Tab-separated table of N, CA and C in Angstrom:
chain	number	residue	atom	x	y	z
A	12	UNK	N	122.288	114.239	81.389
A	12	UNK	CA	122.118	113.019	80.354
A	12	UNK	C	120.965	113.915	79.407
A	13	UNK	N	121.385	112.909	77.970
A	13	UNK	CA	120.247	113.733	77.133
A	13	UNK	C	119.716	112.365	76.231
A	14	UNK	N	118.652	112.046	76.194
A	14	UNK	CA	118.320	111.131	75.095
A	14	UNK	C	118.295	111.651	73.551
A	15	UNK	N	119.184	111.216	72.704
A	15	UNK	CA	119.230	111.469	71.347
A	15	UNK	C	118.181	110.431	70.537
A	16	UNK	N	117.694	111.023	69.557
A	16	UNK	CA	116.849	110.191	68.754
A	16	UNK	C	117.168	110.051	67.146
A	17	UNK	N	116.725	109.003	66.553
A	17	UNK	CA	116.997	109.174	65.165
A	17	UNK	C	115.867	108.844	64.463
A	18	UNK	N	115.522	109.255	63.279
A	18	UNK	CA	114.663	108.993	62.126
A	18	UNK	C	115.336	108.411	61.059
A	19	UNK	N	115.066	107.411	60.482
A	19	UNK	CA	115.772	106.751	59.313
A	19	UNK	C	114.673	107.090	58.120
A	20	UNK	N	114.975	107.446	56.966
A	20	UNK	CA	114.010	107.948	55.913
A	20	UNK	C	114.645	107.267	54.772
A	21	UNK	N	113.766	106.935	53.693
A	21	UNK	CA	114.426	106.759	52.413
A	21	UNK	C	114.237	107.992	51.697
A	22	UNK	N	114.687	108.010	50.215
A	22	UNK	CA	114.946	108.990	49.248
A	22	UNK	C	113.468	109.875	49.354
A	23	UNK	N	112.657	109.123	49.386
A	23	UNK	CA	111.214	109.994	49.264
A	23	UNK	C	110.797	110.584	50.648
A	24	UNK	N	111.562	110.410	51.734
A	24	UNK	CA	110.928	110.977	53.075
A	24	UNK	C	110.399	110.242	54.024
A	25	UNK	N	109.799	108.777	53.354
A	25	UNK	CA	109.298	108.209	54.206
A	25	UNK	C	109.827	107.194	55.162
A	26	UNK	N	109.639	107.390	56.480
A	26	UNK	CA	110.369	106.733	57.621
A	26	UNK	C	110.219	105.132	57.698
A	27	UNK	N	111.382	104.819	57.713
A	27	UNK	CA	111.811	103.253	57.999
A	27	UNK	C	112.063	102.836	59.225
A	28	UNK	N	111.948	101.632	59.492
A	28	UNK	CA	112.227	101.207	60.850
A	28	UNK	C	112.877	100.016	60.741
A	29	UNK	N	113.419	99.102	61.972
A	29	UNK	CA	114.014	97.904	62.044
A	29	UNK	C	115.477	98.022	61.728
A	30	UNK	N	116.205	99.334	61.652
A	30	UNK	CA	117.777	99.353	61.416
A	30	UNK	C	118.455	99.359	62.701
A	31	UNK	N	119.661	98.811	62.564
A	31	UNK	CA	120.529	98.737	63.880
A	31	UNK	C	121.383	100.030	63.808
A	32	UNK	N	121.407	100.891	64.683
A	32	UNK	CA	122.169	102.207	64.905
A	32	UNK	C	123.389	102.047	65.778
A	33	UNK	N	124.533	102.128	65.203
A	33	UNK	CA	125.824	102.104	65.908
A	33	UNK	C	126.117	103.743	66.453
A	34	UNK	N	126.129	103.845	67.923
A	34	UNK	CA	126.221	105.197	68.085
A	34	UNK	C	127.968	105.125	68.797
A	35	UNK	N	128.528	106.606	68.481
A	35	UNK	CA	129.875	106.666	69.098
A	35	UNK	C	130.130	108.050	69.491
A	36	UNK	N	131.172	108.355	70.154
A	36	UNK	CA	131.734	109.670	70.545
A	36	UNK	C	132.943	109.827	70.185
A	37	UNK	N	133.384	110.949	70.104
A	37	UNK	CA	134.733	111.123	69.528
A	37	UNK	C	135.675	111.547	70.637
A	38	UNK	N	135.015	111.748	71.862
A	38	UNK	CA	135.702	112.124	72.935
A	38	UNK	C	135.050	111.647	74.456
A	39	UNK	N	135.267	110.389	74.423
A	39	UNK	CA	134.666	109.647	75.641
A	39	UNK	C	134.952	110.185	76.912
A	40	UNK	N	135.989	110.836	76.976
A	40	UNK	CA	136.699	111.516	78.491
A	40	UNK	C	135.440	112.394	78.724
A	41	UNK	N	134.823	113.277	77.893
A	41	UNK	CA	133.891	114.463	77.986
A	41	UNK	C	132.464	113.816	77.994
A	42	UNK	N	131.985	113.009	76.927
A	42	UNK	CA	130.793	112.527	76.626
A	42	UNK	C	130.844	111.103	76.119
A	43	UNK	N	129.788	110.221	77.023
A	43	UNK	CA	129.636	109.219	76.564
A	43	UNK	C	128.293	108.937	76.004
A	44	UNK	N	128.255	107.629	75.101
A	44	UNK	CA	126.975	107.617	74.383
A	44	UNK	C	126.711	105.889	74.500
A	45	UNK	N	125.381	105.584	74.710
A	45	UNK	CA	125.208	104.350	75.137
A	45	UNK	C	124.472	103.620	73.692
A	46	UNK	N	124.367	102.454	73.586
A	46	UNK	CA	123.878	101.771	72.404
A	46	UNK	C	122.605	102.274	71.933
A	47	UNK	N	121.720	103.033	72.897
A	47	UNK	CA	120.549	103.636	72.751
A	47	UNK	C	120.609	104.857	72.305
A	48	UNK	N	121.574	105.647	72.386
A	48	UNK	CA	121.543	107.007	72.032
A	48	UNK	C	121.762	107.966	73.271
A	49	UNK	N	121.660	107.245	74.625
A	49	UNK	CA	121.676	108.142	75.569
A	49	UNK	C	122.893	109.022	75.809
A	50	UNK	N	123.471	110.051	75.903
A	50	UNK	CA	124.575	110.704	76.048
A	50	UNK	C	124.489	111.175	77.557
A	51	UNK	N	125.797	110.962	77.996
A	51	UNK	CA	126.165	111.558	79.506
A	51	UNK	C	127.415	112.413	79.547
A	52	UNK	N	127.046	113.655	79.936
A	52	UNK	CA	128.508	114.455	80.034
A	52	UNK	C	129.216	113.975	81.264
A	53	UNK	N	130.486	113.539	81.094
A	53	UNK	CA	131.489	113.402	82.000
A	53	UNK	C	132.351	114.477	82.635
A	54	UNK	N	133.001	115.225	81.792
A	54	UNK	CA	133.699	116.418	82.150
A	54	UNK	C	133.644	117.317	81.102
A	55	UNK	N	133.674	118.571	81.403
A	55	UNK	CA	133.974	119.676	80.489
A	55	UNK	C	134.773	119.368	79.166
A	56	UNK	N	134.164	119.815	78.035
A	56	UNK	CA	134.651	119.575	76.730
A	56	UNK	C	133.712	119.438	75.794
A	57	UNK	N	134.258	118.950	74.495
A	57	UNK	CA	133.147	118.988	73.156
A	57	UNK	C	133.363	117.420	72.708
A	58	UNK	N	132.578	116.752	71.872
A	58	UNK	CA	132.312	115.719	71.325
A	58	UNK	C	131.662	115.731	70.042
A	59	UNK	N	131.914	115.083	69.111
A	59	UNK	CA	130.819	114.718	68.114
A	59	UNK	C	130.263	113.258	68.209
A	60	UNK	N	128.893	113.342	68.282
A	60	UNK	CA	128.109	111.997	68.413
A	60	UNK	C	127.788	111.650	67.055
A	61	UNK	N	128.006	110.272	66.767
A	61	UNK	CA	128.037	109.839	65.339
A	61	UNK	C	126.936	108.553	65.897
A	62	UNK	N	125.806	108.550	64.777
A	62	UNK	CA	125.100	107.609	64.441
A	62	UNK	C	125.227	106.968	63.119
A	63	UNK	N	125.537	105.443	63.061
A	63	UNK	CA	125.694	105.169	61.732
A	63	UNK	C	124.965	103.964	61.658
A	64	UNK	N	124.238	104.155	60.230
A	64	UNK	CA	123.419	103.209	59.817
A	64	UNK	C	123.540	102.637	58.714
A	65	UNK	N	124.212	101.334	58.223
A	65	UNK	CA	123.999	100.991	57.143
A	65	UNK	C	125.079	101.921	56.231
A	66	UNK	N	126.201	102.214	56.841
A	66	UNK	CA	127.204	103.216	56.042
A	66	UNK	C	126.865	104.618	55.750
A	67	UNK	N	125.436	104.964	56.477
A	67	UNK	CA	125.291	106.284	56.270
A	67	UNK	C	125.649	106.954	57.706
A	68	UNK	N	125.948	108.099	57.623
A	68	UNK	CA	126.407	108.591	59.015
A	68	UNK	C	125.722	110.023	59.329
A	69	UNK	N	125.367	110.307	60.546
A	69	UNK	CA	124.764	111.368	61.058
A	69	UNK	C	125.456	111.721	62.334
A	70	UNK	N	125.877	113.102	62.336
A	70	UNK	CA	126.575	113.704	63.735
A	70	UNK	C	125.913	114.759	64.353
A	71	UNK	N	126.189	114.658	65.544
A	71	UNK	CA	125.872	116.004	66.406
A	71	UNK	C	127.066	116.420	67.273
A	72	UNK	N	126.735	117.883	67.528
A	72	UNK	CA	128.082	118.429	68.305
A	72	UNK	C	127.614	118.571	69.645
A	73	UNK	N	128.201	118.256	70.578
A	73	UNK	CA	128.049	118.209	72.000
A	73	UNK	C	128.961	118.940	72.700
A	74	UNK	N	128.506	120.064	73.626
A	74	UNK	CA	129.660	120.782	74.227
A	74	UNK	C	129.123	120.602	75.847
A	75	UNK	N	130.099	119.946	76.499
A	75	UNK	CA	129.774	119.856	78.204
A	75	UNK	C	130.300	121.057	78.873
A	76	UNK	N	129.650	121.607	79.633
A	76	UNK	CA	130.025	122.592	80.689
A	76	UNK	C	129.956	122.318	81.829
A	77	UNK	N	130.604	122.894	83.161
A	77	UNK	CA	130.419	122.294	84.319
A	77	UNK	C	129.000	123.218	84.827
A	78	UNK	N	128.186	122.460	85.042
A	78	UNK	CA	126.942	123.273	85.733
A	78	UNK	C	127.250	123.473	87.004
A	79	UNK	N	126.736	124.849	87.186
A	79	UNK	CA	126.476	125.647	88.638
A	79	UNK	C	125.441	125.049	89.562
A	80	UNK	N	125.918	124.304	90.840
A	80	UNK	CA	124.888	123.720	91.948
A	80	UNK	C	124.386	124.641	92.630
A	81	UNK	N	122.956	124.877	92.869
A	81	UNK	CA	122.694	125.697	93.872
A	81	UNK	C	121.949	124.784	95.130
A	82	UNK	N	121.761	123.563	94.989
A	82	UNK	CA	121.452	122.825	96.188
A	82	UNK	C	121.183	121.311	96.009
A	83	UNK	N	121.587	120.654	97.061
A	83	UNK	CA	121.393	119.115	97.150
A	83	UNK	C	120.288	118.876	98.170
A	84	UNK	N	119.299	118.147	97.738
A	84	UNK	CA	118.245	117.698	98.559
A	84	UNK	C	118.588	116.250	99.129
A	85	UNK	N	118.075	115.793	100.289
A	85	UNK	CA	118.279	114.421	100.733
A	85	UNK	C	116.958	113.949	101.118
A	86	UNK	N	116.789	112.867	100.875
A	86	UNK	CA	115.599	112.222	101.455
A	86	UNK	C	115.771	110.684	101.741
A	87	UNK	N	115.770	110.116	102.943
A	87	UNK	CA	115.395	111.133	103.692
A	87	UNK	C	116.477	111.673	104.564
A	88	UNK	N	116.079	112.817	104.970
A	88	UNK	CA	117.164	113.678	105.957
A	88	UNK	C	117.324	113.248	107.213
A	89	UNK	N	116.477	112.399	107.855
A	89	UNK	CA	116.585	111.894	109.142
A	89	UNK	C	116.202	110.465	109.112
A	90	UNK	N	117.017	109.500	109.670
A	90	UNK	CA	116.358	108.095	109.579
A	90	UNK	C	117.136	107.290	110.763
A	91	UNK	N	116.345	106.244	110.913
A	91	UNK	CA	116.703	105.162	111.854
A	91	UNK	C	117.130	104.069	111.065
A	92	UNK	N	118.105	103.330	111.217
A	92	UNK	CA	118.193	101.976	110.941
A	92	UNK	C	118.868	101.167	111.575
A	93	UNK	N	118.634	99.834	111.739
A	93	UNK	CA	119.175	98.771	112.669
A	93	UNK	C	120.144	98.485	112.217
A	94	UNK	N	121.358	97.790	113.245
A	94	UNK	CA	122.587	97.302	112.785
A	94	UNK	C	122.469	96.182	111.719
A	95	UNK	N	123.305	96.265	110.826
A	95	UNK	CA	123.482	95.499	109.524
A	95	UNK	C	121.928	95.623	108.364
A	96	UNK	N	121.242	96.943	108.719
A	96	UNK	CA	120.448	96.964	108.003
A	96	UNK	C	120.808	98.207	106.955
A	97	UNK	N	120.181	98.087	105.922
A	97	UNK	CA	120.562	99.148	104.634
A	97	UNK	C	119.442	100.325	104.447
A	98	UNK	N	119.840	101.334	104.068
A	98	UNK	CA	118.965	102.317	104.012
A	98	UNK	C	119.432	103.100	102.667
A	99	UNK	N	118.507	103.274	101.685
A	99	UNK	CA	118.889	104.161	100.663
A	99	UNK	C	118.426	105.655	100.863
A	100	UNK	N	119.583	106.491	100.552
A	100	UNK	CA	119.232	107.969	100.527
A	100	UNK	C	119.312	108.513	99.472
A	101	UNK	N	118.632	109.219	99.089
A	101	UNK	CA	118.317	109.763	97.438
A	101	UNK	C	118.709	111.230	97.664
A	102	UNK	N	119.650	111.484	96.736
A	102	UNK	CA	119.988	113.063	96.540
A	102	UNK	C	119.565	113.487	95.168
A	103	UNK	N	119.019	114.817	95.472
A	103	UNK	CA	118.276	115.459	94.261
A	103	UNK	C	119.346	116.825	93.829
A	104	UNK	N	119.997	116.842	92.908
A	104	UNK	CA	120.963	117.928	92.815
A	104	UNK	C	120.120	119.025	91.782
A	105	UNK	N	120.084	120.261	92.279
A	105	UNK	CA	119.651	121.297	91.407
A	105	UNK	C	120.403	122.229	90.946
A	106	UNK	N	120.356	122.464	89.834
A	106	UNK	CA	121.219	123.499	89.057
A	106	UNK	C	120.790	124.963	89.708
A	107	UNK	N	121.684	126.251	89.282
A	107	UNK	CA	121.379	127.443	89.749
A	107	UNK	C	120.077	128.024	88.724
A	108	UNK	N	119.896	127.254	87.669
A	108	UNK	CA	118.500	127.562	86.720
A	108	UNK	C	117.611	126.735	87.256
A	109	UNK	N	117.399	125.750	88.106
A	109	UNK	CA	116.320	125.344	88.520
A	109	UNK	C	116.160	123.930	88.124
A	110	UNK	N	116.786	123.501	87.290
A	110	UNK	CA	116.744	122.356	86.755
A	110	UNK	C	117.269	121.076	87.639
A	111	UNK	N	116.984	119.810	87.459
A	111	UNK	CA	117.517	118.755	88.171
A	111	UNK	C	118.666	118.355	87.357
A	112	UNK	N	119.899	118.138	88.101
A	112	UNK	CA	121.037	117.759	87.287
A	112	UNK	C	121.184	116.041	87.485
A	113	UNK	N	120.918	115.330	86.367
A	113	UNK	CA	120.963	113.767	86.379
A	113	UNK	C	122.432	113.414	86.042
A	114	UNK	N	122.506	112.240	86.506
A	114	UNK	CA	123.694	111.274	86.132
A	114	UNK	C	125.232	112.212	86.897
A	115	UNK	N	124.821	112.819	87.765
A	115	UNK	CA	126.329	113.179	88.537
A	115	UNK	C	127.021	112.588	89.542
A	116	UNK	N	128.079	112.399	89.439
A	116	UNK	CA	128.838	111.541	90.318
A	116	UNK	C	129.108	112.101	91.796
A	117	UNK	N	128.198	112.040	92.665
A	117	UNK	CA	128.342	112.455	94.045
A	117	UNK	C	129.200	111.842	94.935
A	118	UNK	N	129.947	112.570	95.814
A	118	UNK	CA	130.900	112.364	96.828
A	118	UNK	C	130.144	112.141	98.207
A	119	UNK	N	130.000	110.637	98.566
A	119	UNK	CA	129.380	110.285	99.695
A	119	UNK	C	130.357	109.987	100.887
A	120	UNK	N	130.037	110.558	102.140
A	120	UNK	CA	130.890	110.121	103.023
A	120	UNK	C	130.036	110.186	104.666
A	121	UNK	N	130.702	109.173	105.533
A	121	UNK	CA	129.892	109.166	107.000
A	121	UNK	C	130.930	109.857	107.990
A	122	UNK	N	130.330	110.568	108.840
A	122	UNK	CA	131.139	111.124	109.802
A	122	UNK	C	131.654	110.295	110.814
A	123	UNK	N	131.273	109.150	111.018
A	123	UNK	CA	131.635	108.113	111.752
A	123	UNK	C	131.082	106.825	111.310
A	124	UNK	N	132.415	106.092	110.407
A	124	UNK	CA	132.112	104.794	109.572
A	124	UNK	C	132.071	103.669	110.538
A	125	UNK	N	132.409	103.910	112.061
A	125	UNK	CA	132.104	102.621	112.887
A	125	UNK	C	130.631	102.631	113.208
A	126	UNK	N	129.738	103.731	112.853
A	126	UNK	CA	128.454	103.736	113.579
A	126	UNK	C	127.618	103.473	112.180
A	127	UNK	N	127.950	103.986	111.000
A	127	UNK	CA	127.286	103.830	109.689
A	127	UNK	C	128.280	103.939	108.487
A	128	UNK	N	127.912	103.118	107.557
A	128	UNK	CA	128.779	103.606	106.376
A	128	UNK	C	127.946	103.929	105.254
A	129	UNK	N	128.388	104.459	104.181
A	129	UNK	CA	127.489	104.813	102.884
A	129	UNK	C	128.306	104.311	101.729
A	130	UNK	N	127.702	103.838	100.763
A	130	UNK	CA	128.352	103.425	99.658
A	130	UNK	C	128.261	104.543	98.779
A	131	UNK	N	129.077	104.278	97.351
A	131	UNK	CA	128.844	105.470	96.474
A	131	UNK	C	127.681	105.711	95.866
A	132	UNK	N	126.560	105.141	96.106
A	132	UNK	CA	125.319	105.243	95.480
A	132	UNK	C	124.320	105.920	96.714
A	133	UNK	N	125.001	105.908	97.628
A	133	UNK	CA	124.099	106.337	99.018
A	133	UNK	C	123.302	105.326	99.737
A	134	UNK	N	123.781	104.001	99.764
A	134	UNK	CA	123.228	103.146	100.391
A	134	UNK	C	124.100	103.195	101.892
A	135	UNK	N	123.060	103.520	102.999
A	135	UNK	CA	123.571	103.503	104.316
A	135	UNK	C	123.559	102.032	105.054
A	136	UNK	N	124.645	101.676	105.829
A	136	UNK	CA	124.426	100.394	106.421
A	136	UNK	C	124.689	100.727	107.807
A	137	UNK	N	123.803	100.457	108.840
A	137	UNK	CA	124.234	100.511	110.243
A	137	UNK	C	125.393	99.475	110.679
A	138	UNK	N	126.323	99.995	111.551
A	138	UNK	CA	127.361	98.906	112.079
A	138	UNK	C	127.230	99.147	113.412
A	139	UNK	N	126.918	100.192	114.339
A	139	UNK	CA	127.078	100.080	115.639
A	139	UNK	C	126.114	100.959	116.008
A	140	UNK	N	125.446	100.753	117.426
A	140	UNK	CA	124.720	101.718	117.977
A	140	UNK	C	125.145	103.095	118.065
A	141	UNK	N	124.537	104.088	117.571
A	141	UNK	CA	124.811	105.362	117.774
A	141	UNK	C	124.079	106.391	116.811
A	142	UNK	N	124.967	107.487	116.443
A	142	UNK	CA	124.259	108.485	115.463
A	142	UNK	C	125.369	108.958	114.641
A	143	UNK	N	125.314	108.828	113.352
A	143	UNK	CA	126.304	109.545	112.280
A	143	UNK	C	125.700	110.599	111.190
A	144	UNK	N	126.511	111.410	110.662
A	144	UNK	CA	125.752	112.162	109.657
A	144	UNK	C	126.373	111.572	108.330
A	145	UNK	N	125.513	111.543	107.458
A	145	UNK	CA	125.872	111.123	105.869
A	145	UNK	C	126.096	112.383	105.442
A	146	UNK	N	127.156	112.502	104.607
A	146	UNK	CA	127.503	113.780	103.865
A	146	UNK	C	127.574	113.490	102.468
A	147	UNK	N	127.256	114.292	101.521
A	147	UNK	CA	126.875	114.241	100.132
A	147	UNK	C	127.402	115.588	99.561
A	148	UNK	N	128.477	115.725	98.601
A	148	UNK	CA	128.828	116.740	98.043
A	148	UNK	C	128.988	117.008	96.447
A	149	UNK	N	128.822	117.864	95.901
A	149	UNK	CA	129.068	117.996	94.548
A	149	UNK	C	129.078	119.304	94.182
A	150	UNK	N	130.036	119.844	93.284
A	150	UNK	CA	129.978	121.118	92.906
A	150	UNK	C	130.307	122.230	93.873
A	151	UNK	N	130.898	121.788	94.814
A	151	UNK	CA	130.931	122.987	95.832
A	151	UNK	C	129.991	123.056	96.897
A	152	UNK	N	128.768	122.201	96.809
A	152	UNK	CA	127.694	122.246	97.490
A	152	UNK	C	127.771	120.916	98.461
A	153	UNK	N	127.268	121.073	99.810
A	153	UNK	CA	127.171	120.096	100.558
A	153	UNK	C	125.864	119.669	101.277
A	154	UNK	N	125.266	118.469	101.334
A	154	UNK	CA	124.116	118.192	102.100
A	154	UNK	C	124.441	117.280	103.147
A	155	UNK	N	123.545	117.137	104.228
A	155	UNK	CA	123.746	116.119	105.120
A	155	UNK	C	122.487	115.348	105.703
A	156	UNK	N	122.532	114.226	106.163
A	156	UNK	CA	121.357	113.459	106.775
A	156	UNK	C	121.791	112.898	107.937
A	157	UNK	N	120.944	112.920	109.079
A	157	UNK	CA	121.401	112.218	110.032
A	157	UNK	C	120.829	111.026	109.926
A	158	UNK	N	121.684	110.013	110.652
A	158	UNK	CA	121.506	108.532	110.803
A	158	UNK	C	121.356	108.000	112.267
A	159	UNK	N	120.437	107.526	112.633
A	159	UNK	CA	120.470	106.869	113.958
A	159	UNK	C	120.457	105.353	113.815
A	160	UNK	N	121.586	104.719	114.450
A	160	UNK	CA	121.658	103.271	114.303
A	160	UNK	C	121.243	102.830	115.822
A	161	UNK	N	120.349	101.741	115.539
A	161	UNK	CA	119.928	101.202	116.803
A	161	UNK	C	120.184	99.657	116.752
A	162	UNK	N	119.805	98.963	117.892
A	162	UNK	CA	120.052	97.676	118.245
A	162	UNK	C	119.014	96.883	117.456
A	163	UNK	N	119.063	95.901	116.791
A	163	UNK	CA	118.199	95.093	116.045
A	163	UNK	C	117.324	94.423	117.131
A	164	UNK	N	117.490	94.311	118.085
A	164	UNK	CA	116.454	93.720	119.284
A	164	UNK	C	115.478	94.442	119.627
């Protein structure tokens, strides 16, 4: 993701405020843009991002490439939850250049969904007593977290 910003000026270069900006993307399959100018890469490709203010248009070209992933860190990497209790597992994805990759769509799964399930956002729910492994993957890299589910009594 990347936040775009805009500056509206008059013909003399004075900064003006209070204008409504309409953002758009020419290729939303590759890049989306929110109503606040936050762009998110969806898939490799190119797009022009347009900001329209009272009929005036400014554009920026955006190229999305597939980031090379070096690691995925999980917190907590070992957790105890009770039956019917939820636990959020946070994944941090790092690129080969060392930067954190934000807004990526991770693939979450459980080694045994009869013991613990995991949502698409990393929320683990205890189902029955036992131990399960929560697995998250992205870009060919996988990380695991052990979850022990205990009886609530």
